[in-house]
Short mmCIF file of C-alpha atoms in Angstrom, two decimals:
data_model
loop_
_atom_site.label_atom_id
_atom_site.label_comp_id
_atom_site.label_asym_id
_atom_site.label_seq_id
_atom_site.Cartn_x
_atom_site.Cartn_y
_atom_site.Cartn_z
CA UNK A 1 33.04 37.58 -18.99
CA UNK A 2 32.26 39.08 -15.59
CA UNK A 3 29.61 41.65 -16.54
CA UNK A 4 25.85 41.53 -16.98
CA UNK A 5 26.25 43.26 -20.30
CA UNK A 6 29.22 44.24 -22.44
CA UNK A 7 30.06 44.63 -26.12
CA UNK A 8 32.74 42.44 -27.66
CA UNK A 9 34.13 41.34 -31.02
CA UNK A 10 35.81 38.19 -29.71
CA UNK A 11 32.89 36.05 -28.54
CA UNK A 12 32.43 32.75 -30.39
CA UNK A 13 33.44 34.22 -33.78
CA UNK A 14 34.31 37.47 -35.54
CA UNK A 15 31.82 40.33 -35.52
CA UNK A 16 30.29 42.63 -32.95
CA UNK A 17 28.22 40.98 -30.21
CA UNK A 18 26.84 41.64 -26.75
CA UNK A 19 27.52 39.17 -23.98
CA UNK A 20 26.67 38.87 -20.31
CA UNK A 21 26.87 36.57 -17.27
CA UNK A 22 24.20 36.40 -14.57
CA UNK A 23 24.80 34.46 -11.34
CA UNK A 24 22.12 33.82 -8.69
CA UNK A 25 21.31 31.11 -6.15
CA UNK A 26 19.50 29.28 -8.97
CA UNK A 27 22.62 28.94 -11.11
CA UNK A 28 24.54 30.71 -13.87
CA UNK A 29 23.42 31.95 -17.29
CA UNK A 30 25.84 33.14 -19.98
CA UNK A 31 24.42 34.74 -23.12
CA UNK A 32 26.22 35.91 -26.22
CA UNK A 33 24.02 37.48 -28.91
CA UNK A 34 24.58 38.99 -32.35
CA UNK A 35 20.97 40.25 -32.69
CA UNK A 36 20.82 43.93 -33.58
CA UNK A 37 18.34 44.77 -30.81
CA UNK A 38 20.63 43.19 -28.19
CA UNK A 39 23.72 44.94 -29.53
CA UNK A 40 21.93 48.30 -29.60
CA UNK A 41 20.20 48.05 -26.20
CA UNK A 42 21.80 46.77 -23.00
CA UNK A 43 18.34 46.96 -21.35
CA UNK A 44 16.81 44.56 -23.88
CA UNK A 45 19.76 42.21 -23.52
CA UNK A 46 19.55 42.18 -19.71
CA UNK A 47 15.82 41.44 -19.94
CA UNK A 48 16.57 38.37 -22.08
CA UNK A 49 19.26 37.31 -19.63
CA UNK A 50 16.80 37.62 -16.70
CA UNK A 51 14.20 35.67 -18.65
CA UNK A 52 16.64 32.79 -19.16
CA UNK A 53 17.52 32.85 -15.46
CA UNK A 54 13.81 32.57 -14.67
CA UNK A 55 13.62 29.52 -16.91
CA UNK A 56 16.29 27.85 -14.78
CA UNK A 57 13.99 28.25 -11.77
CA UNK A 58 11.06 26.72 -13.63
CA UNK A 59 13.16 23.85 -14.98
CA UNK A 60 14.53 23.24 -11.51
CA UNK A 61 10.98 23.10 -10.11
CA UNK A 62 9.89 20.70 -12.87
CA UNK A 63 12.89 18.48 -12.10
CA UNK A 64 12.06 18.56 -8.40
CA UNK A 65 8.42 17.64 -9.01
CA UNK A 66 9.39 14.78 -11.31
CA UNK A 67 11.81 13.48 -8.70
CA UNK A 68 9.07 13.62 -6.03
CA UNK A 69 6.62 11.73 -8.25
CA UNK A 70 9.14 9.01 -9.03
CA UNK A 71 10.18 8.85 -5.38
CA UNK A 72 6.55 8.39 -4.35
CA UNK A 73 6.18 5.50 -6.78
CA UNK A 74 9.37 3.87 -5.52
CA UNK A 75 8.39 4.38 -1.87
CA UNK A 76 5.05 2.71 -2.55
CA UNK A 77 6.64 -0.34 -4.07
CA UNK A 78 9.34 -0.52 -1.38
CA UNK A 79 6.74 -0.24 1.41
CA UNK A 80 4.55 -2.95 -0.07
CA UNK A 81 7.38 -5.38 -0.80
CA UNK A 82 8.78 -4.86 2.70
CA UNK A 83 5.40 -5.70 4.21
CA UNK A 84 5.05 -8.93 2.21
CA UNK A 85 8.65 -9.90 2.91
CA UNK A 86 8.04 -9.48 6.65
CA UNK A 87 5.14 -11.96 6.45
CA UNK A 88 7.33 -14.40 4.54
CA UNK A 89 10.23 -14.15 6.98
CA UNK A 90 8.09 -14.88 10.04
CA UNK A 91 6.91 -18.23 8.66
CA UNK A 92 10.14 -20.27 9.07
CA UNK A 93 10.90 -18.64 12.42
CA UNK A 94 7.43 -19.59 13.67
CA UNK A 95 8.48 -23.21 13.09
CA UNK A 96 12.09 -22.92 14.18
CA UNK A 97 12.86 -20.11 16.69
CA UNK A 98 15.69 -17.89 15.54
CA UNK A 99 17.35 -17.81 18.97
CA UNK A 100 17.56 -21.61 18.96
CA UNK A 101 19.28 -21.58 15.57
CA UNK A 102 21.69 -18.90 16.75
CA UNK A 103 22.52 -20.70 19.98
CA UNK A 104 23.27 -24.01 18.23
CA UNK A 105 24.48 -22.79 14.84
CA UNK A 106 26.61 -25.89 14.25
CA UNK A 107 23.52 -28.09 14.53
CA UNK A 108 21.14 -25.95 12.46
CA UNK A 109 20.28 -28.70 9.96
CA UNK A 110 19.51 -31.16 12.76
CA UNK A 111 17.35 -28.60 14.58
CA UNK A 112 15.34 -27.78 11.45
CA UNK A 113 14.83 -31.46 10.65
CA UNK A 114 13.66 -32.20 14.20
CA UNK A 115 11.22 -29.30 14.16
CA UNK A 116 9.74 -30.30 10.80
CA UNK A 117 9.34 -33.90 11.93
CA UNK A 118 7.75 -32.75 15.18
CA UNK A 119 4.90 -30.96 13.38
CA UNK A 120 4.83 -31.77 9.65
CA UNK A 121 1.34 -30.28 9.25
CA UNK A 122 2.49 -26.90 10.54
CA UNK A 123 5.52 -27.12 8.26
CA UNK A 124 3.31 -27.85 5.24
CA UNK A 125 1.02 -24.92 6.12
CA UNK A 126 4.01 -22.59 6.47
CA UNK A 127 5.36 -23.75 3.12
CA UNK A 128 2.04 -23.02 1.42
CA UNK A 129 1.84 -19.57 3.01
CA UNK A 130 5.35 -18.77 1.80
CA UNK A 131 4.25 -19.73 -1.70
CA UNK A 132 1.21 -17.46 -1.38
CA UNK A 133 3.43 -14.60 -0.26
CA UNK A 134 5.64 -15.13 -3.27
CA UNK A 135 2.55 -14.92 -5.46
CA UNK A 136 1.68 -11.66 -3.68
CA UNK A 137 5.13 -10.31 -4.52
CA UNK A 138 4.57 -11.12 -8.17
CA UNK A 139 1.14 -9.49 -8.09
CA UNK A 140 2.62 -6.43 -6.40
CA UNK A 141 4.95 -5.82 -9.33
CA UNK A 142 2.05 -6.32 -11.72
CA UNK A 143 -0.17 -3.89 -9.81
CA UNK A 144 2.66 -1.34 -9.74
CA UNK A 145 2.84 -1.54 -13.53
CA UNK A 146 -0.93 -1.22 -13.91
CA UNK A 147 -1.11 1.90 -11.74
CA UNK A 148 1.51 3.85 -13.62
CA UNK A 149 0.81 2.66 -17.14
CA UNK A 150 -1.44 5.21 -18.93
CA UNK A 151 -3.04 2.29 -20.78
CA UNK A 152 -2.87 -0.62 -18.31
CA UNK A 153 -3.59 -4.16 -19.45
CA UNK A 154 -6.21 -5.69 -17.15
CA UNK A 155 -6.74 -9.44 -17.27
CA UNK A 156 -10.41 -9.38 -16.39
CA UNK A 157 -12.01 -12.76 -15.76
CA UNK A 158 -14.80 -14.24 -13.66
CA UNK A 159 -13.69 -14.86 -10.06
CA UNK A 160 -15.37 -16.00 -6.86
CA UNK A 161 -15.31 -13.08 -4.43
CA UNK A 162 -15.47 -15.42 -1.44
CA UNK A 163 -12.39 -17.30 -2.63
CA UNK A 164 -10.41 -14.11 -3.26
CA UNK A 165 -11.16 -12.83 0.25
CA UNK A 166 -10.28 -16.16 1.85
CA UNK A 167 -7.00 -16.36 -0.07
CA UNK A 168 -6.01 -12.90 1.12
CA UNK A 169 -7.04 -13.50 4.74
CA UNK A 170 -4.93 -16.65 4.83
CA UNK A 171 -1.85 -14.52 4.11
CA UNK A 172 -2.36 -12.89 7.52
CA UNK A 173 -2.72 -16.18 9.35
CA UNK A 174 0.20 -15.55 11.71
CA UNK A 175 -0.54 -11.89 12.50
CA UNK A 176 -4.18 -12.49 13.35
CA UNK A 177 -3.53 -15.71 15.27
CA UNK A 178 -0.88 -13.93 17.35
CA UNK A 179 -3.52 -11.39 18.40
CA UNK A 180 -6.20 -14.10 18.84
CA UNK A 181 -8.49 -12.37 16.36
CA UNK A 182 -11.39 -14.45 15.05
CA UNK A 183 -12.57 -13.93 11.47
CA UNK A 184 -15.98 -14.78 10.07
CA UNK A 185 -16.51 -14.62 6.30
CA UNK A 186 -20.16 -14.74 5.33
CA UNK A 187 -21.05 -17.08 2.44
CA UNK A 188 -21.61 -15.60 -1.00
CA UNK A 189 -22.04 -17.09 -4.44
CA UNK A 190 -21.05 -13.82 -6.10
CA UNK A 191 -18.78 -14.02 -9.11
CA UNK A 192 -17.24 -10.80 -10.33
CA UNK A 193 -15.41 -9.73 -13.47
CA UNK A 194 -12.11 -8.64 -11.94
CA UNK A 195 -8.42 -8.32 -12.64
CA UNK A 196 -7.24 -10.80 -10.03
CA UNK A 197 -3.77 -9.37 -9.50
CA UNK A 198 -4.88 -5.82 -8.76
CA UNK A 199 -7.89 -6.80 -6.61
CA UNK A 200 -5.71 -9.19 -4.63
CA UNK A 201 -3.17 -6.45 -3.90
CA UNK A 202 -5.96 -4.01 -2.96
CA UNK A 203 -7.46 -6.44 -0.44
CA UNK A 204 -3.99 -7.37 0.79
CA UNK A 205 -3.34 -3.81 1.95
CA UNK A 206 -6.81 -3.51 3.47
CA UNK A 207 -6.36 -6.64 5.59
CA UNK A 208 -2.77 -5.66 6.36
CA UNK A 209 -4.17 -2.57 8.08
CA UNK A 210 -6.89 -4.65 9.75
CA UNK A 211 -4.29 -7.05 11.19
CA UNK A 212 -2.18 -4.12 12.37
CA UNK A 213 -4.88 -1.96 13.95
CA UNK A 214 -7.58 -4.43 15.10
CA UNK A 215 -7.99 -4.95 18.83
CA UNK A 216 -6.61 -8.27 20.13
CA UNK A 217 -9.11 -11.00 21.06
CA UNK A 218 -11.92 -9.52 18.97
CA UNK A 219 -13.68 -10.52 15.76
CA UNK A 220 -13.44 -9.31 12.19
CA UNK A 221 -16.64 -9.99 10.25
CA UNK A 222 -16.84 -9.91 6.44
CA UNK A 223 -20.39 -9.61 5.09
CA UNK A 224 -21.90 -9.24 1.63
CA UNK A 225 -25.00 -7.40 0.47
CA UNK A 226 -26.57 -7.16 -2.97
CA UNK A 227 -28.28 -3.83 -3.49
CA UNK A 228 -29.85 -3.44 -6.93
CA UNK A 229 -27.15 -3.69 -9.58
CA UNK A 230 -24.35 -3.32 -7.04
CA UNK A 231 -22.62 -5.65 -4.59
CA UNK A 232 -21.23 -4.39 -1.30
CA UNK A 233 -18.69 -6.10 0.92
CA UNK A 234 -18.57 -4.84 4.51
CA UNK A 235 -15.66 -5.51 6.85
CA UNK A 236 -16.57 -4.89 10.49
CA UNK A 237 -13.88 -4.75 13.15
CA UNK A 238 -12.99 -3.36 16.53
CA UNK A 239 -10.00 -1.24 15.58
CA UNK A 240 -8.32 2.06 16.37
CA UNK A 241 -10.81 4.89 16.71
CA UNK A 242 -11.16 7.14 13.63
CA UNK A 243 -12.04 10.76 14.36
CA UNK A 244 -14.82 12.37 12.30
CA UNK A 245 -12.42 14.79 10.62
CA UNK A 246 -10.17 11.91 9.57
CA UNK A 247 -12.67 9.75 7.69
CA UNK A 248 -12.37 11.67 4.42
CA UNK A 249 -8.56 11.66 4.62
CA UNK A 250 -8.08 8.01 5.51
CA UNK A 251 -7.50 7.02 1.87
CA UNK A 252 -5.20 9.95 1.10
CA UNK A 253 -1.65 8.86 0.40
CA UNK A 254 0.70 9.76 3.23
CA UNK A 255 -2.05 10.19 5.87
CA UNK A 256 -1.89 8.38 9.22
CA UNK A 257 -4.60 8.71 11.86
CA UNK A 258 -4.11 10.31 15.27
CA UNK A 259 -4.78 7.08 17.16
CA UNK A 260 -2.26 5.05 15.13
CA UNK A 261 0.36 7.69 15.93
CA UNK A 262 -0.52 7.51 19.62
CA UNK A 263 -0.19 3.72 19.51
CA UNK A 264 3.14 4.16 17.68
CA UNK A 265 1.92 1.84 14.93
CA UNK A 266 1.51 4.40 12.16
CA UNK A 267 3.01 3.45 8.82
CA UNK A 268 3.73 5.72 5.88
CA UNK A 269 0.06 6.02 4.93
CA UNK A 270 0.56 4.25 1.59
CA UNK A 271 -1.56 1.11 1.88
CA UNK A 272 -5.06 2.59 1.99
CA UNK A 273 -4.39 5.04 -0.83
CA UNK A 274 -3.14 2.19 -2.98
CA UNK A 275 -6.21 0.13 -2.07
CA UNK A 276 -8.53 2.88 -3.32
CA UNK A 277 -6.69 3.26 -6.64
CA UNK A 278 -6.53 -0.47 -7.36
CA UNK A 279 -10.21 -0.93 -6.51
CA UNK A 280 -11.03 1.89 -8.91
CA UNK A 281 -9.39 -0.13 -11.70
CA UNK A 282 -11.97 -2.85 -10.94
CA UNK A 283 -15.06 -0.61 -10.95
CA UNK A 284 -15.17 -0.54 -7.16
CA UNK A 285 -15.07 2.16 -4.50
CA UNK A 286 -14.16 1.96 -0.82
CA UNK A 287 -15.63 3.99 2.02
CA UNK A 288 -15.33 3.86 5.78
CA UNK A 289 -17.82 4.30 8.58
CA UNK A 290 -16.07 5.23 11.80
CA UNK A 291 -17.35 4.18 15.20
CA UNK A 292 -20.23 6.34 16.40
CA UNK A 293 -19.64 9.19 18.83
CA UNK A 294 -21.24 7.28 21.70
CA UNK A 295 -18.74 4.47 21.09
CA UNK A 296 -15.93 6.69 22.27
CA UNK A 297 -16.75 6.25 25.95
CA UNK A 298 -16.95 2.47 25.44
CA UNK A 299 -13.70 2.21 23.53
CA UNK A 300 -11.16 0.01 25.22
CA UNK A 301 -7.73 1.49 25.76
CA UNK A 302 -5.10 0.58 23.18
CA UNK A 303 -1.33 0.83 23.71
CA UNK A 304 -0.02 4.34 24.50
CA UNK A 305 -3.59 5.45 25.43
CA UNK A 306 -4.93 5.17 21.88
CA UNK A 307 -8.61 4.17 21.66
CA UNK A 308 -10.59 1.47 19.88
CA UNK A 309 -14.03 1.72 18.28
CA UNK A 310 -16.32 -0.39 16.09
CA UNK A 311 -15.44 0.54 12.50
CA UNK A 312 -16.63 -0.64 9.11
CA UNK A 313 -14.96 -0.53 5.70
CA UNK A 314 -17.23 -1.03 2.70
CA UNK A 315 -16.26 -1.93 -0.86
CA UNK A 316 -18.98 -1.43 -3.47
CA UNK A 317 -18.62 -3.15 -6.83
CA UNK A 318 -20.46 -1.51 -9.73
CA UNK A 319 -22.65 -3.24 -12.28
CA UNK A 320 -19.73 -3.57 -14.74
CA UNK A 321 -17.89 -5.83 -12.31
CA UNK A 322 -20.80 -8.08 -11.34
CA UNK A 323 -21.01 -11.32 -13.29
CA UNK A 324 -23.26 -13.46 -11.13
CA UNK A 325 -24.59 -12.92 -7.61
CA UNK A 326 -27.45 -15.39 -7.38
CA UNK A 327 -26.56 -18.70 -8.99
CA UNK A 328 -25.38 -21.37 -6.56
CA UNK A 329 -21.83 -22.67 -6.70
CA UNK A 330 -19.72 -25.25 -4.92
CA UNK A 331 -19.10 -22.87 -2.06
CA UNK A 332 -20.36 -23.70 1.42
CA UNK A 333 -23.70 -22.24 2.47
CA UNK A 334 -22.42 -21.49 5.97
CA UNK A 335 -19.99 -18.83 7.07
CA UNK A 336 -16.27 -19.58 7.01
CA UNK A 337 -14.92 -19.07 10.49
CA UNK A 338 -11.23 -18.86 11.32
CA UNK A 339 -10.71 -19.12 15.07
CA UNK A 340 -7.35 -18.80 16.83
CA UNK A 341 -6.52 -21.87 18.90
CA UNK A 342 -5.75 -20.47 22.34
CA UNK A 343 -4.38 -23.75 23.65
CA UNK A 344 -1.67 -23.68 21.00
CA UNK A 345 -0.40 -20.24 20.12
CA UNK A 346 0.04 -19.27 16.49
CA UNK A 347 -2.47 -21.71 15.07
CA UNK A 348 -6.03 -21.52 13.81
CA UNK A 349 -8.82 -23.97 13.53
CA UNK A 350 -11.40 -23.60 10.75
#
């Protein structure tokens, strides 16, 4: 058949029928009908043929949208796993330089043994951080499942907020020490009803951005405030300047700020969007307060002429999440301070 509409008695089976073939950039539609109205009217038949061609366009659009949604999910997971894997890979090479292994590849076992014996404490710390990163990988898969399951299973239990934050910060030991960034975590006895895996992944991506965009040789301060039936955690840092028109878009998936692009450190804009969604699962919301306008003139120059400013990210936990904010625990009553040791690069003292 090469016509939009023609009568025939040899299409599919015996009997009079009308058939037609329509070809467009969307595809091809062939229709053979034995309905009386189609046989009697070529106009009616062509209308049905056009309708079916329109359906191809709609189905194609649905298929495209579904592919984009699934691609977004996959890109998220790939981005997050790549980030964690990068942290894991840098641990052994911090102990044993890669160029040394490459230069003396026949003596690699001897070199590794010598390095481990030279500083067994550093080796033990690296081993523990690798284990923590592996736990983060496991949690990442779990969080991925929770986000895209219409009825996610949350393992809510009572957790120390201070301990969760400290565990996450320790994962960025190397990145922050390399930039000589000092971290102070204010004491808190707060215990929250949280799904540990999802909250850990949420904070992981928040501190991943902090480690990436914070100004070297500055301080990150984590503070806690109980306001009525809510608990707020504030993270203060000197980091890349956030323009006023960017604050509402910072947690949109795929968005990267102007300054991060200038500094050529912009990622795919996935981490902060994921942080917001995972916090939402735990009855928490995140907001940001960009450096004030007058801070712009004081901002120190970042690479590629990007600017720094004093920024704050706040996470507010609702009453449903709060288990206990007043009762004392075994936690220290003084702030936890992690200070980079400038006499020995890539190490901290607590």
